[in-house]
Structures are given as structure tokens and as C-alpha cells.
Amino acid sequence: TMTTTTITVQDPHASPEHARQLDTLYARIRWRLLPLLMLCYMVAFLDRVNIGYAQLQMKQTLPFGDAVYGLGAGIFFIGYFIFEVPSNLMLKRSGVRKTLLRIMFCWGLVAAAMMFVSTSMQFYVLRFLLGAFEAGFFPGVILYFTYWFPAPRRGQVIAIFMTAAAVAGLIAGPVSGSILKYLDGAVGLHGWQWMFMIQGLPASVLGVVAFLYLQDSPARARWLSPGEKRLLDADMARDLANARDKSQDSLAQMFRDPRIYLLSTAYFMFLGATYMLVFWMPSLIQGWGSKDLLQVGLITAIPNIVGIVGMVLIGQHSDKHRERRWHFVGCMAIAVFGLAVTTLLNGHLLLSVTALGFAYVGIKAGTPIFFALVSEYLSVAATAGGIAFISSLGNLGPAVTPWLNGVINSHTGGHVSSMYLGIVMYLLAGGLVLVTARIARVPKVAAVVAES
């Protein structure tokens, strides 16, 4: 009774009917925005990581060793780092429609052009350009969500959006494996050439679709009624008023905040370990005794299935309790335990894949929780540049770890040592977030409305 009375005084609009109206409104917004954005992200993730499957065949037809492949896989993130912040700042000025058209049309052409690679230098240049053109997509979408969803609802929305990467990981193996196996030699092209063309060109088409379908802001959404726009504006204003004091009133102050650099370092560790695992997992599974390319692709889907379930459930639990820090630390603990067991069972296919699936629960759930934490920490003025800045610094991790992993594999003749590197990086990521992030206390009004 005491809690109910307090809520009524703080926010007279927090009635069951008002909560139902908000739930209906945000459900409509989710259904309008998420399907297309998730499809775009699936294609982006697929074009980014399909090199992990292509290299199984490319190394047989091109003079590429593990070190060349590792450097090419990682150099994508150098281009990503250089152009990510400018791209996100351009999104704030030019709008999401023009930004997605530019990003997706160009990266689709570059991804398809990978089919013409014949030298290591061409490989490096196209991977760099792919990262440069794709830069800004993910942080741009996260920024876009802040225009449509208040903080109590944003974590689950990001988690749902992030399932697209897990779904892409789920289908990447079977689809890529099938193309490599059954189209190899068709019209005189290798399977990996067909794979790059088939998986690259859809990005360009989706860029045009996004330009025609999306709106830059709720104010320009003709599919929302005037009443729905007023309801959304009022709820977003309440969320802003309920937000805790921010330490960055401007982008310049954000750059002077040491916590931003600690969070960037945590993301560097987390993302570096994750992409090291993603890029080398097909080779890892092949080393466990599965030689057929289609079978390798099918097996890689198993951990991603488990990761999808874990991502949604952990994201919902984090939103319900409006707690990010300990949820992220818990995800890192799950990832470390799963990888440790995988390393100990190295060589036993069934048990190793099972342990890897457990690790993927923490790995897949970690990203949406991390960015929910970041978006709540940053001020409104610093959100656009701040998200891109943390993401761009973090993306230097995958620029280093695939190459480092390739060097380790070349010297040791296996993948066990590099698995230890991933475990250490996840431990460091969890530790940095634990000591850096503040626990955001949410006003009772926001918590009750979110749970209604």
C-alpha cells in the first residue's frame, strides 16, 4: 500500500490503463522497427564472419596460411575503428535513412567483391574497406533506439535486436557450408566465391529498403497517430526526468571521463575474445574430427541456438530488475566456465560442443547488457558520440586477437593455447565492468511501469 501511494503521488499517469496504453504503443513500435533492423544486422554479421567458413576452402586454393587469414579477419576492425565515430555523428545530422543507405549499399558491394580476391594484399584491402563502410551500423541502431524507447524498456529491445547476430550465427554455418560444398566448381567458380557473392549483395538491396521504409524520428512517423506521439513524448520526457544525474553534460566532458576509457577497455577484451572464437570456431570444430564442410557448418549452429535462448532470458531478467553490472559480470563468468570446460575436453566433439553452447549463453547475452549499461550512463548530449566511441575502441580488440590467434596456432599447431587467451580476456572484461560501472538506481515509477 505504501509503495502504491508513493507511485500515485510521483506520477499520476502510472495507472493500469496508462501502462496498458504504453505497452500497446511500444509493442507496435517494436513490430514496426525491429524486423527490418534485425534482418539488416543478420546480413551485417554474416558478411563480417563468413570469412571463418570461407578460409577452410580459400587456404586450399590460395596461398593463405593461418597468419594471413588472421590478419585479414582482424583488419576489418581497423577500418571499423577509424570510421565508426564519424559515421554515428553523421547519423545524428543526416538521419538514419540516409546513413543506412550509404552504409549498407557500399558494404554489400565490397562483401560481394571478396569473390575476386587472389592475393593477400587484395584480401587485406577489401576487409579494411568492408569495416570502413559497415562502421556506424551497430552503434547507429543503438542510438536510434534511444529515440523510440525509454531506458527501462531499452535493454530488452537491444537484447531482441542482438538475437539477430545469434540467428545469423545459427544460419551462417549451414548456409555457408552448403554453398561451399554444393556450389564448388559451378560455372568455374570456387564455393567460397559463390558464398561471398550470394551473402554480400543482399546488403545493398536492404539499404534501399531501409531508406524507403524507416523514419528518422517518431515525429516523422506517419504510422503513429497524434495521440500516440503525445503519449510517447510524455513517456520519454518522464524517463529523462527520472534518470539519475549524468557526469557528462556534453561530448567534450565525456571524453574527459576516465570511466569511458575503462568501459572501452572492457569492451575491447570482451569483443576481442568473442570474435577470436567466432572466426576460429569452424577450424576448431574441424580439429575435433569433423572434416565435412557442411557438417562443420551444422555443428557451429548448436552453440548459437543455446545463445539465443540465454540472451533473451538474461536480457528480460536484467530489465525486470533494472540492473546491468552484475548481470554482465555473471555473463562473463558463464563464458569463462564454458570455455574452460571446452578446453579441458578438447578433442571430444559432443562434450566440447555442449560446453561451448554453455559459454555462448554468457557471450551472446553480454553485448546487449553492456550497451544497455552504457546508454544509461551517458548523458543525452553524449549518447551519439559516446556509444560510437566506446564501440570503436572496443572493436580494436577483434583487430588484434584473430591475428594473434593465428600466430599462436602457427607456433603451437593447435587451438588450445588461444582458448586460454579468450578465458583471460573475458575475466578482465568482467572485472573492469565490476569496478567501473555504477549501479543505476531506478525510480519506482519507472520500474513499475516497465513491469506492468
Tab-separated table of N, CA, C and O in Angstrom, residues 113-225:
chain	number	residue	atom	x	y	z
A	113	ALA	N	32.525	-8.285	-53.631
A	113	ALA	CA	33.795	-8.198	-54.356
A	113	ALA	C	34.871	-9.103	-53.767
A	113	ALA	O	35.895	-9.358	-54.431
A	114	MET	N	34.655	-9.617	-52.569
A	114	MET	CA	35.608	-10.558	-51.970
A	114	MET	C	35.773	-11.807	-52.829
A	114	MET	O	36.769	-12.516	-52.720
A	115	MET	N	34.815	-12.076	-53.710
A	115	MET	CA	34.909	-13.260	-54.553
A	115	MET	C	36.057	-13.160	-55.562
A	115	MET	O	36.493	-14.171	-56.118
A	116	PHE	N	36.564	-11.952	-55.804
A	116	PHE	CA	37.622	-11.765	-56.791
A	116	PHE	C	39.017	-11.753	-56.169
A	116	PHE	O	40.004	-11.518	-56.876
A	117	VAL	N	39.124	-11.981	-54.864
A	117	VAL	CA	40.419	-11.953	-54.178
A	117	VAL	C	41.332	-13.044	-54.739
A	117	VAL	O	40.919	-14.196	-54.910
A	118	SER	N	42.582	-12.668	-55.014
A	118	SER	CA	43.562	-13.665	-55.457
A	118	SER	C	44.905	-13.499	-54.754
A	118	SER	O	45.748	-14.400	-54.828
A	119	THR	N	45.126	-12.365	-54.092
A	119	THR	CA	46.376	-12.143	-53.359
A	119	THR	C	46.061	-11.713	-51.938
A	119	THR	O	44.951	-11.250	-51.633
A	120	SER	N	47.041	-11.827	-51.059
A	120	SER	CA	46.851	-11.435	-49.667
A	120	SER	C	46.589	-9.938	-49.553
A	120	SER	O	45.780	-9.504	-48.717
A	121	MET	N	47.232	-9.113	-50.395
A	121	MET	CA	47.022	-7.671	-50.329
A	121	MET	C	45.588	-7.306	-50.709
A	121	MET	O	44.966	-6.445	-50.080
A	122	GLN	N	45.051	-7.938	-51.742
A	122	GLN	CA	43.650	-7.710	-52.097
A	122	GLN	C	42.728	-8.106	-50.954
A	122	GLN	O	41.739	-7.417	-50.661
A	123	PHE	N	43.059	-9.198	-50.307
A	123	PHE	CA	42.303	-9.682	-49.162
A	123	PHE	C	42.287	-8.636	-48.048
A	123	PHE	O	41.237	-8.298	-47.492
A	124	TYR	N	43.464	-8.082	-47.745
A	124	TYR	CA	43.569	-7.085	-46.681
A	124	TYR	C	42.786	-5.815	-47.032
A	124	TYR	O	42.065	-5.257	-46.185
A	125	VAL	N	42.924	-5.339	-48.269
A	125	VAL	CA	42.282	-4.088	-48.677
A	125	VAL	C	40.758	-4.203	-48.613
A	125	VAL	O	40.067	-3.313	-48.081
A	126	LEU	N	40.217	-5.297	-49.133
A	126	LEU	CA	38.762	-5.449	-49.134
A	126	LEU	C	38.208	-5.646	-47.728
A	126	LEU	O	37.129	-5.132	-47.401
A	127	ARG	N	38.930	-6.352	-46.872
A	127	ARG	CA	38.475	-6.498	-45.480
A	127	ARG	C	38.491	-5.148	-44.773
A	127	ARG	O	37.588	-4.834	-43.987
A	128	PHE	N	39.496	-4.317	-45.037
A	128	PHE	CA	39.557	-2.984	-44.451
A	128	PHE	C	38.374	-2.140	-44.931
A	128	PHE	O	37.712	-1.461	-44.138
A	129	LEU	N	38.107	-2.175	-46.242
A	129	LEU	CA	37.008	-1.386	-46.797
A	129	LEU	C	35.652	-1.871	-46.266
A	129	LEU	O	34.748	-1.064	-46.027
A	130	LEU	N	35.514	-3.168	-46.084
A	130	LEU	CA	34.272	-3.698	-45.530
A	130	LEU	C	34.025	-3.120	-44.143
A	130	LEU	O	32.903	-2.703	-43.817
A	131	GLY	N	35.066	-3.072	-43.322
A	131	GLY	CA	34.929	-2.481	-41.998
A	131	GLY	C	34.640	-0.998	-42.056
A	131	GLY	O	33.828	-0.477	-41.280
A	132	ALA	N	35.293	-0.290	-42.983
A	132	ALA	CA	35.091	1.157	-43.104
A	132	ALA	C	33.658	1.484	-43.502
A	132	ALA	O	33.050	2.417	-42.963
A	133	PHE	N	33.102	0.725	-44.448
A	133	PHE	CA	31.742	1.011	-44.897
A	133	PHE	C	30.693	0.560	-43.883
A	133	PHE	O	29.655	1.210	-43.731
A	134	GLU	N	30.955	-0.547	-43.189
A	134	GLU	CA	29.972	-1.036	-42.222
A	134	GLU	C	29.996	-0.235	-40.926
A	134	GLU	O	29.037	-0.262	-40.145
A	135	ALA	N	31.072	0.483	-40.665
A	135	ALA	CA	31.228	1.233	-39.419
A	135	ALA	C	30.033	2.148	-39.190
A	135	ALA	O	29.579	2.836	-40.092
A	136	GLY	N	29.542	2.144	-37.999
A	136	GLY	CA	28.423	3.004	-37.652
A	136	GLY	C	27.081	2.311	-37.671
A	136	GLY	O	26.112	2.844	-37.120
A	137	PHE	N	26.986	1.112	-38.275
A	137	PHE	CA	25.679	0.460	-38.334
A	137	PHE	C	25.192	0.084	-36.940
A	137	PHE	O	24.109	0.498	-36.512
A	138	PHE	N	25.976	-0.693	-36.212
A	138	PHE	CA	25.526	-1.165	-34.901
A	138	PHE	C	25.333	-0.022	-33.907
A	138	PHE	O	24.254	0.109	-33.317
A	139	PRO	N	26.339	0.852	-33.682
A	139	PRO	CA	26.105	1.950	-32.740
A	139	PRO	C	25.026	2.903	-33.227
A	139	PRO	O	24.328	3.533	-32.428
A	140	GLY	N	24.858	3.015	-34.546
A	140	GLY	CA	23.795	3.863	-35.077
A	140	GLY	C	22.416	3.338	-34.730
A	140	GLY	O	21.514	4.107	-34.370
A	141	VAL	N	22.246	2.026	-34.813
A	141	VAL	CA	20.961	1.427	-34.450
A	141	VAL	C	20.709	1.582	-32.948
A	141	VAL	O	19.577	1.878	-32.523
A	142	ILE	N	21.739	1.397	-32.120
A	142	ILE	CA	21.584	1.579	-30.679
A	142	ILE	C	21.168	3.016	-30.374
A	142	ILE	O	20.279	3.268	-29.545
A	143	LEU	N	21.789	3.976	-31.043
A	143	LEU	CA	21.390	5.378	-30.883
A	143	LEU	C	19.947	5.573	-31.348
A	143	LEU	O	19.156	6.277	-30.699
A	144	TYR	N	19.587	4.973	-32.452
A	144	TYR	CA	18.227	5.080	-32.993
A	144	TYR	C	17.192	4.594	-31.982
A	144	TYR	O	16.109	5.183	-31.846
A	145	PHE	N	17.524	3.538	-31.243
A	145	PHE	CA	16.603	3.021	-30.230
A	145	PHE	C	16.351	4.037	-29.118
A	145	PHE	O	15.277	4.043	-28.514
A	146	THR	N	17.344	4.869	-28.814
A	146	THR	CA	17.152	5.867	-27.751
A	146	THR	C	16.133	6.924	-28.158
A	146	THR	O	15.625	7.644	-27.293
A	147	TYR	N	15.831	7.041	-29.450
A	147	TYR	CA	14.802	7.974	-29.911
A	147	TYR	C	13.392	7.420	-29.682
A	147	TYR	O	12.433	8.191	-29.638
A	148	TRP	N	13.280	6.100	-29.565
A	148	TRP	CA	11.974	5.437	-29.558
A	148	TRP	C	11.618	4.753	-28.244
A	148	TRP	O	10.432	4.513	-27.992
A	149	PHE	N	12.627	4.393	-27.432
A	149	PHE	CA	12.372	3.606	-26.231
A	149	PHE	C	13.032	4.244	-25.012
A	149	PHE	O	14.206	4.622	-25.080
A	150	PRO	N	12.312	4.335	-23.880
A	150	PRO	CA	12.927	4.831	-22.642
A	150	PRO	C	13.861	3.779	-22.056
A	150	PRO	O	13.809	2.595	-22.429
A	151	ALA	N	14.690	4.192	-21.108
A	151	ALA	CA	15.712	3.303	-20.557
A	151	ALA	C	15.156	2.003	-19.982
A	151	ALA	O	15.740	0.933	-20.190
A	152	PRO	N	14.014	2.009	-19.238
A	152	PRO	CA	13.533	0.743	-18.666
A	152	PRO	C	13.151	-0.300	-19.697
A	152	PRO	O	13.092	-1.481	-19.384
A	153	ARG	N	12.871	0.111	-20.924
A	153	ARG	CA	12.476	-0.833	-21.966
A	153	ARG	C	13.604	-1.104	-22.963
A	153	ARG	O	13.493	-1.998	-23.786
A	154	ARG	N	14.654	-0.322	-22.885
A	154	ARG	CA	15.672	-0.361	-23.926
A	154	ARG	C	16.518	-1.627	-23.870
A	154	ARG	O	16.936	-2.152	-24.905
A	155	GLY	N	16.781	-2.126	-22.655
A	155	GLY	CA	17.626	-3.308	-22.535
A	155	GLY	C	17.052	-4.510	-23.261
A	155	GLY	O	17.753	-5.227	-23.966
A	156	GLN	N	15.741	-4.733	-23.090
A	156	GLN	CA	15.118	-5.870	-23.753
A	156	GLN	C	15.066	-5.670	-25.261
A	156	GLN	O	15.232	-6.621	-26.028
A	157	VAL	N	14.838	-4.424	-25.701
A	157	VAL	CA	14.809	-4.149	-27.138
A	157	VAL	C	16.175	-4.429	-27.757
A	157	VAL	O	16.278	-5.053	-28.823
A	158	ILE	N	17.239	-3.975	-27.083
A	158	ILE	CA	18.586	-4.243	-27.580
A	158	ILE	C	18.853	-5.739	-27.601
A	158	ILE	O	19.466	-6.272	-28.530
A	159	ALA	N	18.380	-6.440	-26.559
A	159	ALA	CA	18.580	-7.889	-26.499
A	159	ALA	C	17.874	-8.585	-27.659
A	159	ALA	O	18.430	-9.501	-28.280
A	160	ILE	N	16.633	-8.162	-27.955
A	160	ILE	CA	15.910	-8.754	-29.078
A	160	ILE	C	16.640	-8.462	-30.384
A	160	ILE	O	16.800	-9.343	-31.235
A	161	PHE	N	17.083	-7.217	-30.546
A	161	PHE	CA	17.837	-6.857	-31.745
A	161	PHE	C	19.099	-7.699	-31.867
A	161	PHE	O	19.452	-8.167	-32.958
A	162	MET	N	19.780	-7.916	-30.740
A	162	MET	CA	21.029	-8.668	-30.759
A	162	MET	C	20.825	-10.144	-31.075
A	162	MET	O	21.765	-10.826	-31.485
A	163	THR	N	19.601	-10.633	-30.891
A	163	THR	CA	19.370	-12.032	-31.274
A	163	THR	C	19.595	-12.233	-32.765
A	163	THR	O	19.814	-13.355	-33.218
A	164	ALA	N	19.538	-11.143	-33.532
A	164	ALA	CA	19.795	-11.263	-34.967
A	164	ALA	C	21.193	-11.787	-35.233
A	164	ALA	O	21.408	-12.578	-36.168
A	165	ALA	N	22.167	-11.345	-34.413
A	165	ALA	CA	23.531	-11.856	-34.574
A	165	ALA	C	23.586	-13.336	-34.246
A	165	ALA	O	24.284	-14.113	-34.913
A	166	ALA	N	22.835	-13.724	-33.213
A	166	ALA	CA	22.815	-15.142	-32.855
A	166	ALA	C	22.132	-15.966	-33.940
A	166	ALA	O	22.568	-17.073	-34.270
A	167	VAL	N	21.046	-15.422	-34.507
A	167	VAL	CA	20.364	-16.124	-35.597
A	167	VAL	C	21.273	-16.209	-36.824
A	167	VAL	O	21.333	-17.240	-37.503
A	168	ALA	N	21.999	-15.104	-37.082
A	168	ALA	CA	22.947	-15.124	-38.199
A	168	ALA	C	24.021	-16.179	-37.965
A	168	ALA	O	24.411	-16.895	-38.890
A	169	GLY	N	24.503	-16.257	-36.716
A	169	GLY	CA	25.469	-17.301	-36.392
A	169	GLY	C	24.877	-18.685	-36.535
A	169	GLY	O	25.574	-19.646	-36.890
A	170	LEU	N	23.573	-18.778	-36.264
A	170	LEU	CA	22.877	-20.062	-36.375
A	170	LEU	C	22.789	-20.531	-37.824
A	170	LEU	O	23.029	-21.700	-38.130
A	171	ILE	N	22.466	-19.605	-38.730
A	171	ILE	CA	22.294	-19.999	-40.133
A	171	ILE	C	23.587	-19.903	-40.929
A	171	ILE	O	23.690	-20.488	-42.007
A	172	ALA	N	24.574	-19.150	-40.393
A	172	ALA	CA	25.823	-18.959	-41.150
A	172	ALA	C	26.496	-20.286	-41.454
A	172	ALA	O	26.972	-20.509	-42.574
A	173	GLY	N	26.545	-21.154	-40.462
A	173	GLY	CA	27.217	-22.438	-40.658
A	173	GLY	C	26.555	-23.315	-41.701
A	173	GLY	O	27.190	-23.703	-42.695
A	174	PRO	N	25.254	-23.640	-41.522
A	174	PRO	CA	24.599	-24.488	-42.524
A	174	PRO	C	24.563	-23.876	-43.921
A	174	PRO	O	24.807	-24.564	-44.913
A	175	VAL	N	24.269	-22.561	-44.013
A	175	VAL	CA	24.180	-21.925	-45.325
A	175	VAL	C	25.556	-21.861	-45.986
A	175	VAL	O	25.718	-22.217	-47.163
A	176	SER	N	26.550	-21.405	-45.237
A	176	SER	CA	27.894	-21.299	-45.804
A	176	SER	C	28.452	-22.668	-46.156
A	176	SER	O	29.064	-22.849	-47.212
A	177	GLY	N	28.242	-23.631	-45.263
A	177	GLY	CA	28.716	-24.985	-45.534
A	177	GLY	C	28.087	-25.585	-46.771
A	177	GLY	O	28.756	-26.259	-47.576
A	178	SER	N	26.783	-25.329	-46.962
A	178	SER	CA	26.090	-25.852	-48.146
A	178	SER	C	26.634	-25.227	-49.422
A	178	SER	O	26.850	-25.921	-50.421
A	179	ILE	N	26.834	-23.905	-49.398
A	179	ILE	CA	27.366	-23.224	-50.583
A	179	ILE	C	28.768	-23.726	-50.898
A	179	ILE	O	29.097	-24.012	-52.071
A	180	LEU	N	29.609	-23.828	-49.889
A	180	LEU	CA	30.988	-24.287	-50.101
A	180	LEU	C	31.025	-25.695	-50.684
A	180	LEU	O	31.854	-26.011	-51.536
A	181	LYS	N	30.107	-26.527	-50.222
A	181	LYS	CA	30.131	-27.932	-50.639
A	181	LYS	C	29.467	-28.155	-52.001
A	181	LYS	O	30.024	-28.830	-52.867
A	182	TYR	N	28.287	-27.568	-52.200
A	182	TYR	CA	27.492	-27.930	-53.375
A	182	TYR	C	27.684	-27.003	-54.572
A	182	TYR	O	27.334	-27.385	-55.704
A	183	LEU	N	28.204	-25.791	-54.362
A	183	LEU	CA	28.436	-24.888	-55.494
A	183	LEU	C	29.898	-24.823	-55.894
A	183	LEU	O	30.253	-24.076	-56.815
A	184	ASP	N	30.725	-25.586	-55.227
A	184	ASP	CA	32.149	-25.594	-55.568
A	184	ASP	C	32.345	-26.140	-56.983
A	184	ASP	O	31.949	-27.269	-57.289
A	185	GLY	N	32.895	-25.314	-57.849
A	185	GLY	CA	33.136	-25.722	-59.233
A	185	GLY	C	32.049	-25.289	-60.198
A	185	GLY	O	32.227	-25.404	-61.428
A	186	ALA	N	30.919	-24.782	-59.700
A	186	ALA	CA	29.834	-24.352	-60.581
A	186	ALA	C	30.271	-23.133	-61.403
A	186	ALA	O	30.788	-22.162	-60.850
A	187	VAL	N	30.076	-23.207	-62.720
A	187	VAL	CA	30.438	-22.147	-63.658
A	187	VAL	C	31.908	-21.755	-63.487
A	187	VAL	O	32.290	-20.592	-63.701
A	188	GLY	N	32.712	-22.696	-63.079
A	188	GLY	CA	34.141	-22.452	-62.957
A	188	GLY	C	34.554	-21.656	-61.732
A	188	GLY	O	35.711	-21.215	-61.642
A	189	LEU	N	33.643	-21.458	-60.795
A	189	LEU	CA	33.948	-20.699	-59.576
A	189	LEU	C	34.059	-21.634	-58.381
A	189	LEU	O	33.392	-22.668	-58.315
A	190	HIS	N	34.924	-21.235	-57.451
A	190	HIS	CA	35.033	-21.991	-56.213
A	190	HIS	C	33.815	-21.720	-55.319
A	190	HIS	O	33.126	-20.699	-55.467
A	191	GLY	N	33.592	-22.620	-54.393
A	191	GLY	CA	32.473	-22.451	-53.469
A	191	GLY	C	32.568	-21.182	-52.652
A	191	GLY	O	31.559	-20.504	-52.412
A	192	TRP	N	33.792	-20.816	-52.246
A	192	TRP	CA	33.938	-19.609	-51.429
A	192	TRP	C	33.630	-18.353	-52.238
A	192	TRP	O	33.169	-17.355	-51.682
A	193	GLN	N	33.826	-18.387	-53.559
A	193	GLN	CA	33.478	-17.238	-54.397
A	193	GLN	C	31.962	-17.071	-54.486
A	193	GLN	O	31.435	-15.952	-54.394
A	194	TRP	N	31.270	-18.181	-54.678
A	194	TRP	CA	29.809	-18.131	-54.673
A	194	TRP	C	29.282	-17.625	-53.330
A	194	TRP	O	28.317	-16.860	-53.287
A	195	MET	N	29.910	-18.047	-52.253
A	195	MET	CA	29.452	-17.673	-50.925
A	195	MET	C	29.513	-16.165	-50.710
A	195	MET	O	28.564	-15.547	-50.225
A	196	PHE	N	30.625	-15.539	-51.097
A	196	PHE	CA	30.753	-14.098	-50.925
A	196	PHE	C	29.725	-13.334	-51.760
A	196	PHE	O	29.158	-12.342	-51.302
A	197	MET	N	29.481	-13.788	-52.972
A	197	MET	CA	28.526	-13.091	-53.829
A	197	MET	C	27.101	-13.239	-53.300
A	197	MET	O	26.362	-12.250	-53.185
A	198	ILE	N	26.713	-14.451	-52.967
A	198	ILE	CA	25.342	-14.721	-52.520
A	198	ILE	C	25.045	-14.032	-51.191
A	198	ILE	O	23.931	-13.530	-50.970
A	199	GLN	N	26.012	-13.972	-50.300
A	199	GLN	CA	25.779	-13.395	-48.988
A	199	GLN	C	26.084	-11.899	-48.924
A	199	GLN	O	25.695	-11.234	-47.958
A	200	GLY	N	26.737	-11.358	-49.942
A	200	GLY	CA	27.102	-9.946	-49.914
A	200	GLY	C	26.071	-9.014	-50.525
A	200	GLY	O	25.726	-7.979	-49.938
A	201	LEU	N	25.546	-9.345	-51.695
A	201	LEU	CA	24.665	-8.436	-52.425
A	201	LEU	C	23.356	-8.083	-51.699
A	201	LEU	O	22.837	-6.973	-51.875
A	202	PRO	N	22.762	-8.978	-50.885
A	202	PRO	CA	21.528	-8.593	-50.177
A	202	PRO	C	21.660	-7.349	-49.311
A	202	PRO	O	20.670	-6.638	-49.108
A	203	ALA	N	22.858	-7.036	-48.818
A	203	ALA	CA	23.038	-5.833	-48.003
A	203	ALA	C	22.709	-4.574	-48.800
A	203	ALA	O	22.080	-3.641	-48.281
A	204	SER	N	23.127	-4.529	-50.048
A	204	SER	CA	22.854	-3.358	-50.885
A	204	SER	C	21.353	-3.183	-51.110
A	204	SER	O	20.825	-2.064	-51.073
A	205	VAL	N	20.662	-4.289	-51.323
A	205	VAL	CA	19.200	-4.230	-51.522
A	205	VAL	C	18.510	-3.755	-50.248
A	205	VAL	O	17.612	-2.899	-50.283
A	206	LEU	N	18.929	-4.276	-49.100
A	206	LEU	CA	18.303	-3.897	-47.832
A	206	LEU	C	18.568	-2.433	-47.492
A	206	LEU	O	17.754	-1.794	-46.808
A	207	GLY	N	19.694	-1.888	-47.932
A	207	GLY	CA	19.954	-0.466	-47.709
A	207	GLY	C	18.900	0.404	-48.368
A	207	GLY	O	18.435	1.394	-47.788
A	208	VAL	N	18.509	0.037	-49.580
A	208	VAL	CA	17.458	0.779	-50.289
A	208	VAL	C	16.114	0.604	-49.578
A	208	VAL	O	15.348	1.559	-49.405
A	209	VAL	N	15.818	-0.619	-49.141
A	209	VAL	CA	14.565	-0.884	-48.426
A	209	VAL	C	14.487	-0.069	-47.136
A	209	VAL	O	13.442	0.524	-46.824
A	210	ALA	N	15.584	-0.017	-46.380
A	210	ALA	CA	15.605	0.747	-45.135
A	210	ALA	C	15.365	2.230	-45.401
A	210	ALA	O	14.657	2.905	-44.637
A	211	PHE	N	15.936	2.743	-46.466
A	211	PHE	CA	15.750	4.162	-46.819
A	211	PHE	C	14.281	4.466	-47.099
A	211	PHE	O	13.763	5.523	-46.708
A	212	LEU	N	13.592	3.563	-47.746
A	212	LEU	CA	12.197	3.788	-48.116
A	212	LEU	C	11.230	3.506	-46.963
A	212	LEU	O	10.129	4.077	-46.926
A	213	TYR	N	11.628	2.659	-46.010
A	213	TYR	CA	10.690	2.145	-45.003
A	213	TYR	C	10.773	2.873	-43.668
A	213	TYR	O	9.754	3.120	-43.019
A	214	LEU	N	11.972	3.235	-43.222
A	214	LEU	CA	12.158	3.793	-41.882
A	214	LEU	C	11.900	5.298	-41.852
A	214	LEU	O	11.869	5.960	-42.888
A	215	GLN	N	11.717	5.813	-40.636
A	215	GLN	CA	11.627	7.250	-40.399
A	215	GLN	C	12.762	7.661	-39.472
A	215	GLN	O	13.195	6.885	-38.618
A	216	ASP	N	13.214	8.896	-39.604
A	216	ASP	CA	14.355	9.348	-38.824
A	216	ASP	C	14.027	9.569	-37.352
A	216	ASP	O	14.924	9.527	-36.506
A	217	SER	N	12.763	9.818	-37.024
A	217	SER	CA	12.377	10.083	-35.637
A	217	SER	C	10.890	9.815	-35.478
A	217	SER	O	10.148	9.762	-36.470
A	218	PRO	N	10.412	9.655	-34.229
A	218	PRO	CA	8.965	9.451	-34.021
A	218	PRO	C	8.119	10.594	-34.566
A	218	PRO	O	6.989	10.369	-35.012
A	219	ALA	N	8.642	11.824	-34.526
A	219	ALA	CA	7.871	12.970	-35.012
A	219	ALA	C	7.529	12.833	-36.490
A	219	ALA	O	6.520	13.391	-36.962
A	220	ARG	N	8.359	12.106	-37.265
A	220	ARG	CA	8.133	11.959	-38.696
A	220	ARG	C	7.416	10.659	-39.056
A	220	ARG	O	7.261	10.351	-40.240
A	221	ALA	N	7.019	9.904	-38.052
A	221	ALA	CA	6.380	8.604	-38.285
A	221	ALA	C	4.900	8.806	-38.579
A	221	ALA	O	4.096	9.058	-37.667
A	222	ARG	N	4.516	8.695	-39.835
A	222	ARG	CA	3.118	8.872	-40.209
A	222	ARG	C	2.248	7.705	-39.763
A	222	ARG	O	1.020	7.820	-39.745
A	223	TRP	N	2.876	6.601	-39.384
A	223	TRP	CA	2.108	5.451	-38.917
A	223	TRP	C	1.735	5.565	-37.439
A	223	TRP	O	1.013	4.708	-36.918
A	224	LEU	N	2.219	6.611	-36.749
A	224	LEU	CA	1.787	6.910	-35.385
A	224	LEU	C	0.751	8.027	-35.425
A	224	LEU	O	0.923	9.031	-36.124
A	225	SER	N	-0.323	7.857	-34.667
A	225	SER	CA	-1.345	8.898	-34.589
A	225	SER	C	-0.844	10.048	-33.719
A	225	SER	O	0.109	9.881	-32.939
